[in-house]
Amino acid sequence: MTAATDVDRQAPSTPTRPVARTWSRDAVETQVFRVLRWVVIAFLLVITLFPFYYMVLLSLRPLDEVVQDPGALWVGPSEVILDSYDSVLAGADEGGQGFLQFMRNSAVVAFSTVALTLLVAIPGAYAVSRLQFFGRRQISGLFLAVYLFPSILLAVPLFVFFTRIGLRGSLVGLLIVYVSQIVAVSIYMLRNYFDTIPVSLEEAAAIDGCSRIGIMRRISLPLALPAIMANALFVFMIAWNEFLFALLFLVEERSRWTVSLGLSQLAGSIEIPTTVLMAGSVFVTLPIIIIFFASERLLTEGLTAGAEKG
Amino acid sequence: MSQQLADVSGAPPPPLPDQPAGRPTQRGSGRRARAEARAGLTLISPTLVIVVVMVVLPILWTVSLAFQNIRLLNISTAGVFGSYSFDNFEGILTSGDFWVSLRTTLIYSVLGTASAIGLGLVAALALRSAFRGRTFVRAAMLLPYVAPVVAVTYVWTTMLSPQFGVVNYWGERLLGWDNPIAFLSQRSDQVSLFGISVSLPTALLTVIAFEAWRSFPFAFLFLTARLAAAPETLEEAARVDGATPTQRFRYIVLPQLLPTIAVLSVLRFIWTFNSFDDIYLLTGGGAGTDVISVRVFNALVARGDIGAASAQALVLAVILAGMVVLYLKRFARQEEQA
């Protein structure tokens, strides 16, 4: 705390020297930071938004123009073409890349993951938050450990196991893996919300003769609904974005590729134009961006609670 | 853990298993307590079964696989009662590649974590006081973190491409680069700065920059939440006493942020140390970015060497657990001294 005393000593001397005052350290720093702040904000906006802008830009330009003039940062409204979007969505038999099929697969996996995870996690979170039972603390600890656990370590045994029972290459196998990895985080987040619901509400219902299931259904669930929605969106985003297990399980079955896997596999091919794959990237990203901006406030709370693994 | 972790407006506490928040135990009749315990176990059991079958048992199985000589071709014969040996570990620990890879992983994790938190801190401070459009800017800051990793790595690869990447195009015209830089496929590059020539690991620095870009929003969120909870009166008092902006940051703001930064460091380090997607998608582990998780993947998928893959994954997990425990112990001791 020596600095604090330095400051005390300096402070009174400043007003007595008007010349020094205009160029005091405080004034200089304040001025510098006032400018620097806007520079930083502009820089941050450029680095966060430019890649997404560039994605859309390339998806709207013809390939030969991109090769001729790679530095162009703008496309005139008259030059916009949507061919890339047609090409990326069309099925493989029509000469396209089949992203429509990939998006269907991703949607099936993501929605099923949400439904199954919530089905399992809501009762679990309620139990951990509200009920006294043997091993409750240990179970909470286990879930936290699962959350922090490296998924690459799980990749080895699950890959071997699913190869052996023949579930590799099926969306069901992937679904089971997703649910098992997400359910711990989901319980963790939901429990925090259940903790905020006053117990007195439930006790009042119990006195009125409501059963445990009745209390859950009529009191706790409706109150926790916003939290459950946020959790559902969060789970959807994890499942939609997931890459490692989709790669391990589905890579040999093109018809079952998720949209992330499809993009990554096609990105390695030199025959497919970059502009077409940029249109594909837009399709991968768009659902997430829509969800994100539609529910930004809900989700920022969720993100701090439990981020994705990886 | 209280609800604070799920609530941005509160300060995030350290993510340690703590006592479940709840009401005090009901000292009712024994019958009611037993009924409650039964209900609790019933409700939690589906989750518990899934987690045990799909997470806990597979991990134990990895331990068993790591001590056996199993390949993907002969897995049908593999069981619990195989022949166990230390061959896999011997193979890994005596190969120079593994140690190089471990070093790469450490450099990547430490620099990636530090730069992500650094950038997040700068962003949180810059966006601290309100201005028109701040809500939009804050939302934009989170985009790199929520966007699908495959899409953003693809855009980065295209932007950084030496042939038609926009970064090299403007780099050559505006920054006077002599040749396009192969950001993702060049192991190292000679850079001369003020007449001194230094060799920089190009690809490794690029993936670290990507990691900083992708993860800084996470740090930004936590630090913004912590800053919002910091009482303004302290800074006001310091201002009145004549403390300059840097002094106020150094002696008032930073000490309040340090616990949050410590938690962030542990979390981000764990995730970066294991991260597979980013590097696999950007460089495929080439050009000096061969981190251990990518090696595990290659041993598993490309070579079908399950024993070696399990052993490396296990070494990764043990190192990680060791470092986290060490860090937590050290951190806990510092807290006591302070």
mmCIF file of N, CA, C and O in Angstrom, chain A residues 159-226:
data_model
loop_
_atom_site.group_PDB
_atom_site.id
_atom_site.type_symbol
_atom_site.label_atom_id
_atom_site.label_comp_id
_atom_site.label_asym_id
_atom_site.label_seq_id
_atom_site.Cartn_x
_atom_site.Cartn_y
_atom_site.Cartn_z
ATOM 1 N N PHE A 159 -15.091 -44.881 -28.948
ATOM 2 C CA PHE A 159 -14.860 -45.272 -30.343
ATOM 3 C C PHE A 159 -14.730 -46.794 -30.437
ATOM 4 O O PHE A 159 -15.371 -47.440 -31.262
ATOM 5 N N VAL A 160 -13.927 -47.369 -29.549
ATOM 6 C CA VAL A 160 -13.711 -48.816 -29.567
ATOM 7 C C VAL A 160 -15.007 -49.546 -29.246
ATOM 8 O O VAL A 160 -15.410 -50.478 -29.949
ATOM 9 N N PHE A 161 -15.705 -49.057 -28.209
ATOM 10 C CA PHE A 161 -16.931 -49.708 -27.757
ATOM 11 C C PHE A 161 -18.006 -49.688 -28.854
ATOM 12 O O PHE A 161 -18.625 -50.708 -29.164
ATOM 13 N N PHE A 162 -18.200 -48.529 -29.462
ATOM 14 C CA PHE A 162 -19.248 -48.415 -30.482
ATOM 15 C C PHE A 162 -18.880 -49.159 -31.761
ATOM 16 O O PHE A 162 -19.749 -49.639 -32.467
ATOM 17 N N THR A 163 -17.590 -49.251 -32.047
ATOM 18 C CA THR A 163 -17.179 -50.069 -33.182
ATOM 19 C C THR A 163 -17.571 -51.519 -32.914
ATOM 20 O O THR A 163 -18.071 -52.228 -33.785
ATOM 21 N N ARG A 164 -17.337 -51.914 -31.670
ATOM 22 C CA ARG A 164 -17.543 -53.313 -31.348
ATOM 23 C C ARG A 164 -19.014 -53.702 -31.320
ATOM 24 O O ARG A 164 -19.377 -54.777 -31.790
ATOM 25 N N ILE A 165 -19.867 -52.850 -30.792
ATOM 26 C CA ILE A 165 -21.286 -53.218 -30.770
ATOM 27 C C ILE A 165 -21.998 -52.793 -32.054
ATOM 28 O O ILE A 165 -23.207 -52.969 -32.180
ATOM 29 N N GLY A 166 -21.279 -52.213 -32.984
ATOM 30 C CA GLY A 166 -21.854 -51.910 -34.288
ATOM 31 C C GLY A 166 -22.746 -50.686 -34.314
ATOM 32 O O GLY A 166 -23.549 -50.519 -35.226
ATOM 33 N N LEU A 167 -22.635 -49.798 -33.324
ATOM 34 C CA LEU A 167 -23.451 -48.578 -33.339
ATOM 35 C C LEU A 167 -22.703 -47.401 -33.970
ATOM 36 O O LEU A 167 -23.240 -46.311 -34.077
ATOM 37 N N ARG A 168 -21.456 -47.631 -34.369
ATOM 38 C CA ARG A 168 -20.739 -46.541 -35.021
ATOM 39 C C ARG A 168 -21.360 -46.349 -36.397
ATOM 40 O O ARG A 168 -21.692 -47.304 -37.071
ATOM 41 N N GLY A 169 -21.506 -45.094 -36.803
ATOM 42 C CA GLY A 169 -22.159 -44.840 -38.077
ATOM 43 C C GLY A 169 -23.650 -44.627 -37.923
ATOM 44 O O GLY A 169 -24.337 -44.395 -38.897
ATOM 45 N N SER A 170 -24.165 -44.696 -36.695
ATOM 46 C CA SER A 170 -25.592 -44.413 -36.528
ATOM 47 C C SER A 170 -25.772 -43.149 -35.709
ATOM 48 O O SER A 170 -24.971 -42.848 -34.822
ATOM 49 N N LEU A 171 -26.831 -42.420 -36.031
ATOM 50 C CA LEU A 171 -27.095 -41.181 -35.304
ATOM 51 C C LEU A 171 -27.484 -41.474 -33.859
ATOM 52 O O LEU A 171 -27.254 -40.661 -32.967
ATOM 53 N N VAL A 172 -28.046 -42.669 -33.615
ATOM 54 C CA VAL A 172 -28.460 -43.016 -32.253
ATOM 55 C C VAL A 172 -27.243 -43.091 -31.334
ATOM 56 O O VAL A 172 -27.253 -42.573 -30.215
ATOM 57 N N GLY A 173 -26.180 -43.719 -31.824
ATOM 58 C CA GLY A 173 -24.958 -43.812 -31.026
ATOM 59 C C GLY A 173 -24.442 -42.433 -30.654
ATOM 60 O O GLY A 173 -24.104 -42.163 -29.497
ATOM 61 N N LEU A 174 -24.439 -41.544 -31.653
ATOM 62 C CA LEU A 174 -23.958 -40.176 -31.414
ATOM 63 C C LEU A 174 -24.829 -39.484 -30.371
ATOM 64 O O LEU A 174 -24.328 -38.807 -29.467
ATOM 65 N N LEU A 175 -26.138 -39.700 -30.505
ATOM 66 C CA LEU A 175 -27.097 -39.096 -29.587
ATOM 67 C C LEU A 175 -26.819 -39.521 -28.135
ATOM 68 O O LEU A 175 -26.793 -38.696 -27.223
ATOM 69 N N ILE A 176 -26.579 -40.814 -27.940
ATOM 70 C CA ILE A 176 -26.311 -41.319 -26.587
ATOM 71 C C ILE A 176 -25.060 -40.652 -26.015
ATOM 72 O O ILE A 176 -25.036 -40.215 -24.864
ATOM 73 N N VAL A 177 -24.031 -40.539 -26.855
ATOM 74 C CA VAL A 177 -22.795 -39.915 -26.381
ATOM 75 C C VAL A 177 -23.034 -38.456 -26.005
ATOM 76 O O VAL A 177 -22.583 -37.989 -24.954
ATOM 77 N N TYR A 178 -23.761 -37.733 -26.855
ATOM 78 C CA TYR A 178 -24.025 -36.319 -26.557
ATOM 79 C C TYR A 178 -24.768 -36.170 -25.231
ATOM 80 O O TYR A 178 -24.396 -35.357 -24.384
ATOM 81 N N VAL A 179 -25.837 -36.961 -25.070
ATOM 82 C CA VAL A 179 -26.641 -36.833 -23.853
ATOM 83 C C VAL A 179 -25.772 -37.113 -22.633
ATOM 84 O O VAL A 179 -25.782 -36.365 -21.651
ATOM 85 N N SER A 180 -24.959 -38.164 -22.705
ATOM 86 C CA SER A 180 -24.170 -38.532 -21.532
ATOM 87 C C SER A 180 -23.159 -37.445 -21.170
ATOM 88 O O SER A 180 -22.833 -37.255 -20.013
ATOM 89 N N GLN A 181 -22.666 -36.716 -22.189
ATOM 90 C CA GLN A 181 -21.665 -35.693 -21.875
ATOM 91 C C GLN A 181 -22.299 -34.384 -21.434
ATOM 92 O O GLN A 181 -21.695 -33.621 -20.696
ATOM 93 N N ILE A 182 -23.509 -34.113 -21.931
ATOM 94 C CA ILE A 182 -24.109 -32.805 -21.648
ATOM 95 C C ILE A 182 -24.938 -32.829 -20.372
ATOM 96 O O ILE A 182 -25.086 -31.820 -19.699
ATOM 97 N N VAL A 183 -25.446 -34.028 -19.999
ATOM 98 C CA VAL A 183 -26.424 -34.074 -18.918
ATOM 99 C C VAL A 183 -25.848 -33.537 -17.601
ATOM 100 O O VAL A 183 -26.552 -32.860 -16.844
ATOM 101 N N ALA A 184 -24.555 -33.767 -17.379
ATOM 102 C CA ALA A 184 -23.952 -33.286 -16.131
ATOM 103 C C ALA A 184 -23.972 -31.764 -16.061
ATOM 104 O O ALA A 184 -24.363 -31.182 -15.045
ATOM 105 N N VAL A 185 -23.576 -31.110 -17.146
ATOM 106 C CA VAL A 185 -23.573 -29.641 -17.178
ATOM 107 C C VAL A 185 -24.996 -29.115 -17.032
ATOM 108 O O VAL A 185 -25.246 -28.132 -16.351
ATOM 109 N N SER A 186 -25.901 -29.812 -17.699
ATOM 110 C CA SER A 186 -27.288 -29.381 -17.695
ATOM 111 C C SER A 186 -27.856 -29.415 -16.273
ATOM 112 O O SER A 186 -28.503 -28.458 -15.830
ATOM 113 N N ILE A 187 -27.590 -30.500 -15.565
ATOM 114 C CA ILE A 187 -28.040 -30.608 -14.173
ATOM 115 C C ILE A 187 -27.439 -29.503 -13.332
ATOM 116 O O ILE A 187 -28.106 -28.861 -12.520
ATOM 117 N N TYR A 188 -26.183 -29.272 -13.584
ATOM 118 C CA TYR A 188 -25.441 -28.264 -12.849
ATOM 119 C C TYR A 188 -26.083 -26.888 -12.999
ATOM 120 O O TYR A 188 -26.299 -26.159 -12.031
ATOM 121 N N MET A 189 -26.451 -26.548 -14.264
ATOM 122 C CA MET A 189 -27.077 -25.248 -14.507
ATOM 123 C C MET A 189 -28.479 -25.189 -13.921
ATOM 124 O O MET A 189 -28.854 -24.214 -13.278
ATOM 125 N N LEU A 190 -29.258 -26.241 -14.167
ATOM 126 C CA LEU A 190 -30.655 -26.229 -13.713
ATOM 127 C C LEU A 190 -30.744 -26.203 -12.198
ATOM 128 O O LEU A 190 -31.614 -25.561 -11.620
ATOM 129 N N ARG A 191 -29.827 -26.903 -11.554
ATOM 130 C CA ARG A 191 -29.853 -26.951 -10.093
ATOM 131 C C ARG A 191 -29.746 -25.550 -9.516
ATOM 132 O O ARG A 191 -30.432 -25.201 -8.559
ATOM 133 N N ASN A 192 -28.873 -24.735 -10.134
ATOM 134 C CA ASN A 192 -28.705 -23.376 -9.645
ATOM 135 C C ASN A 192 -30.013 -22.606 -9.686
ATOM 136 O O ASN A 192 -30.284 -21.779 -8.823
ATOM 137 N N TYR A 193 -30.828 -22.868 -10.704
ATOM 138 C CA TYR A 193 -32.105 -22.167 -10.789
ATOM 139 C C TYR A 193 -33.104 -22.714 -9.784
ATOM 140 O O TYR A 193 -33.826 -21.959 -9.163
ATOM 141 N N PHE A 194 -33.132 -24.028 -9.643
ATOM 142 C CA PHE A 194 -34.044 -24.610 -8.649
ATOM 143 C C PHE A 194 -33.723 -24.073 -7.257
ATOM 144 O O PHE A 194 -34.628 -23.844 -6.453
ATOM 145 N N ASP A 195 -32.430 -23.860 -6.976
ATOM 146 C CA ASP A 195 -32.042 -23.339 -5.671
ATOM 147 C C ASP A 195 -32.641 -21.966 -5.399
ATOM 148 O O ASP A 195 -32.798 -21.560 -4.246
ATOM 149 N N THR A 196 -32.907 -21.204 -6.475
ATOM 150 C CA THR A 196 -33.408 -19.844 -6.255
ATOM 151 C C THR A 196 -34.907 -19.813 -6.004
ATOM 152 O O THR A 196 -35.435 -18.790 -5.590
ATOM 153 N N ILE A 197 -35.599 -20.902 -6.282
ATOM 154 C CA ILE A 197 -37.050 -20.924 -6.043
ATOM 155 C C ILE A 197 -37.296 -21.126 -4.552
ATOM 156 O O ILE A 197 -36.777 -22.078 -3.968
ATOM 157 N N PRO A 198 -38.068 -20.224 -3.939
ATOM 158 C CA PRO A 198 -38.266 -20.344 -2.488
ATOM 159 C C PRO A 198 -38.943 -21.671 -2.118
ATOM 160 O O PRO A 198 -39.929 -22.057 -2.740
ATOM 161 N N VAL A 199 -38.382 -22.316 -1.104
ATOM 162 C CA VAL A 199 -38.930 -23.607 -0.670
ATOM 163 C C VAL A 199 -40.341 -23.433 -0.115
ATOM 164 O O VAL A 199 -41.168 -24.338 -0.198
ATOM 165 N N SER A 200 -40.605 -22.222 0.421
ATOM 166 C CA SER A 200 -41.899 -22.012 1.079
ATOM 167 C C SER A 200 -43.058 -22.256 0.118
ATOM 168 O O SER A 200 -44.123 -22.724 0.535
ATOM 169 N N LEU A 201 -42.844 -21.933 -1.162
ATOM 170 C CA LEU A 201 -43.901 -22.168 -2.152
ATOM 171 C C LEU A 201 -44.259 -23.644 -2.208
ATOM 172 O O LEU A 201 -45.425 -24.025 -2.258
ATOM 173 N N GLU A 202 -43.205 -24.477 -2.218
ATOM 174 C CA GLU A 202 -43.452 -25.906 -2.310
ATOM 175 C C GLU A 202 -44.077 -26.433 -1.020
ATOM 176 O O GLU A 202 -44.945 -27.306 -1.053
ATOM 177 N N GLU A 203 -43.624 -25.873 0.106
ATOM 178 C CA GLU A 203 -44.174 -26.328 1.382
ATOM 179 C C GLU A 203 -45.658 -25.988 1.479
ATOM 180 O O GLU A 203 -46.456 -26.790 1.964
ATOM 181 N N ALA A 204 -46.003 -24.799 0.949
ATOM 182 C CA ALA A 204 -47.412 -24.411 0.958
ATOM 183 C C ALA A 204 -48.243 -25.409 0.163
ATOM 184 O O ALA A 204 -49.319 -25.843 0.588
ATOM 185 N N ALA A 205 -47.707 -25.811 -0.996
ATOM 186 C CA ALA A 205 -48.426 -26.776 -1.832
ATOM 187 C C ALA A 205 -48.524 -28.118 -1.126
ATOM 188 O O ALA A 205 -49.557 -28.796 -1.199
ATOM 189 N N ALA A 206 -47.470 -28.490 -0.388
ATOM 190 C CA ALA A 206 -47.485 -29.770 0.317
ATOM 191 C C ALA A 206 -48.544 -29.756 1.405
ATOM 192 O O ALA A 206 -49.268 -30.738 1.599
ATOM 193 N N ILE A 207 -48.640 -28.610 2.091
ATOM 194 C CA ILE A 207 -49.654 -28.511 3.145
ATOM 195 C C ILE A 207 -51.054 -28.626 2.549
ATOM 196 O O ILE A 207 -51.954 -29.215 3.122
ATOM 197 N N ASP A 208 -51.209 -28.065 1.350
ATOM 198 C CA ASP A 208 -52.497 -28.163 0.672
ATOM 199 C C ASP A 208 -52.766 -29.551 0.130
ATOM 200 O O ASP A 208 -53.775 -29.763 -0.554
ATOM 201 N N GLY A 209 -51.853 -30.478 0.368
ATOM 202 C CA GLY A 209 -52.110 -31.859 0.017
ATOM 203 C C GLY A 209 -51.551 -32.282 -1.329
ATOM 204 O O GLY A 209 -51.960 -33.296 -1.890
ATOM 205 N N CYS A 210 -50.610 -31.507 -1.851
ATOM 206 C CA CYS A 210 -50.031 -31.849 -3.147
ATOM 207 C C CYS A 210 -48.944 -32.911 -2.959
ATOM 208 O O CYS A 210 -48.183 -32.878 -1.997
ATOM 209 N N SER A 211 -48.891 -33.857 -3.863
ATOM 210 C CA SER A 211 -47.855 -34.892 -3.772
ATOM 211 C C SER A 211 -46.534 -34.332 -4.296
ATOM 212 O O SER A 211 -46.476 -33.245 -4.864
ATOM 213 N N ARG A 212 -45.450 -35.104 -4.107
ATOM 214 C CA ARG A 212 -44.120 -34.676 -4.573
ATOM 215 C C ARG A 212 -44.120 -34.430 -6.074
ATOM 216 O O ARG A 212 -43.641 -33.408 -6.554
ATOM 217 N N ILE A 213 -44.707 -35.354 -6.820
ATOM 218 C CA ILE A 213 -44.765 -35.202 -8.280
ATOM 219 C C ILE A 213 -45.619 -33.992 -8.639
ATOM 220 O O ILE A 213 -45.277 -33.190 -9.515
ATOM 221 N N GLY A 214 -46.736 -33.843 -7.899
ATOM 222 C CA GLY A 214 -47.612 -32.705 -8.141
ATOM 223 C C GLY A 214 -46.893 -31.391 -7.900
ATOM 224 O O GLY A 214 -47.040 -30.438 -8.670
ATOM 225 N N ILE A 215 -46.104 -31.329 -6.831
ATOM 226 C CA ILE A 215 -45.340 -30.109 -6.535
ATOM 227 C C ILE A 215 -44.395 -29.795 -7.684
ATOM 228 O O ILE A 215 -44.317 -28.673 -8.168
ATOM 229 N N MET A 216 -43.673 -30.823 -8.137
ATOM 230 C CA MET A 216 -42.726 -30.618 -9.229
ATOM 231 C C MET A 216 -43.446 -30.066 -10.450
ATOM 232 O O MET A 216 -42.991 -29.132 -11.094
ATOM 233 N N ARG A 217 -44.570 -30.717 -10.783
ATOM 234 C CA ARG A 217 -45.237 -30.387 -12.039
ATOM 235 C C ARG A 217 -45.934 -29.030 -11.965
ATOM 236 O O ARG A 217 -45.899 -28.265 -12.921
ATOM 237 N N ARG A 218 -46.564 -28.744 -10.803
ATOM 238 C CA ARG A 218 -47.382 -27.536 -10.738
ATOM 239 C C ARG A 218 -46.632 -26.328 -10.204
ATOM 240 O O ARG A 218 -47.019 -25.201 -10.462
ATOM 241 N N ILE A 219 -45.612 -26.523 -9.405
ATOM 242 C CA ILE A 219 -44.923 -25.377 -8.789
ATOM 243 C C ILE A 219 -43.529 -25.185 -9.385
ATOM 244 O O ILE A 219 -43.235 -24.150 -9.979
ATOM 245 N N SER A 220 -42.695 -26.178 -9.240
ATOM 246 C CA SER A 220 -41.283 -25.973 -9.559
ATOM 247 C C SER A 220 -41.047 -25.799 -11.055
ATOM 248 O O SER A 220 -40.342 -24.883 -11.485
ATOM 249 N N LEU A 221 -41.644 -26.679 -11.868
ATOM 250 C CA LEU A 221 -41.385 -26.602 -13.303
ATOM 251 C C LEU A 221 -41.843 -25.285 -13.925
ATOM 252 O O LEU A 221 -41.067 -24.651 -14.635
ATOM 253 N N PRO A 222 -43.080 -24.829 -13.649
ATOM 254 C CA PRO A 222 -43.487 -23.552 -14.247
ATOM 255 C C PRO A 222 -42.575 -22.406 -13.826
ATOM 256 O O PRO A 222 -42.264 -21.539 -14.636
ATOM 257 N N LEU A 223 -42.130 -22.436 -12.560
ATOM 258 C CA LEU A 223 -41.266 -21.347 -12.105
ATOM 259 C C LEU A 223 -39.902 -21.402 -12.779
ATOM 260 O O LEU A 223 -39.279 -20.375 -13.018
ATOM 261 N N ALA A 224 -39.445 -22.610 -13.070
ATOM 262 C CA ALA A 224 -38.102 -22.743 -13.643
ATOM 263 C C ALA A 224 -38.129 -22.699 -15.165
ATOM 264 O O ALA A 224 -37.104 -22.901 -15.804
ATOM 265 N N LEU A 225 -39.285 -22.420 -15.749
ATOM 266 C CA LEU A 225 -39.416 -22.522 -17.204
ATOM 267 C C LEU A 225 -38.413 -21.655 -17.978
ATOM 268 O O LEU A 225 -37.817 -22.144 -18.947
ATOM 269 N N PRO A 226 -38.205 -20.386 -17.587
ATOM 270 C CA PRO A 226 -37.212 -19.601 -18.331
ATOM 271 C C PRO A 226 -35.833 -20.267 -18.297
ATOM 272 O O PRO A 226 -35.140 -20.306 -19.303
#
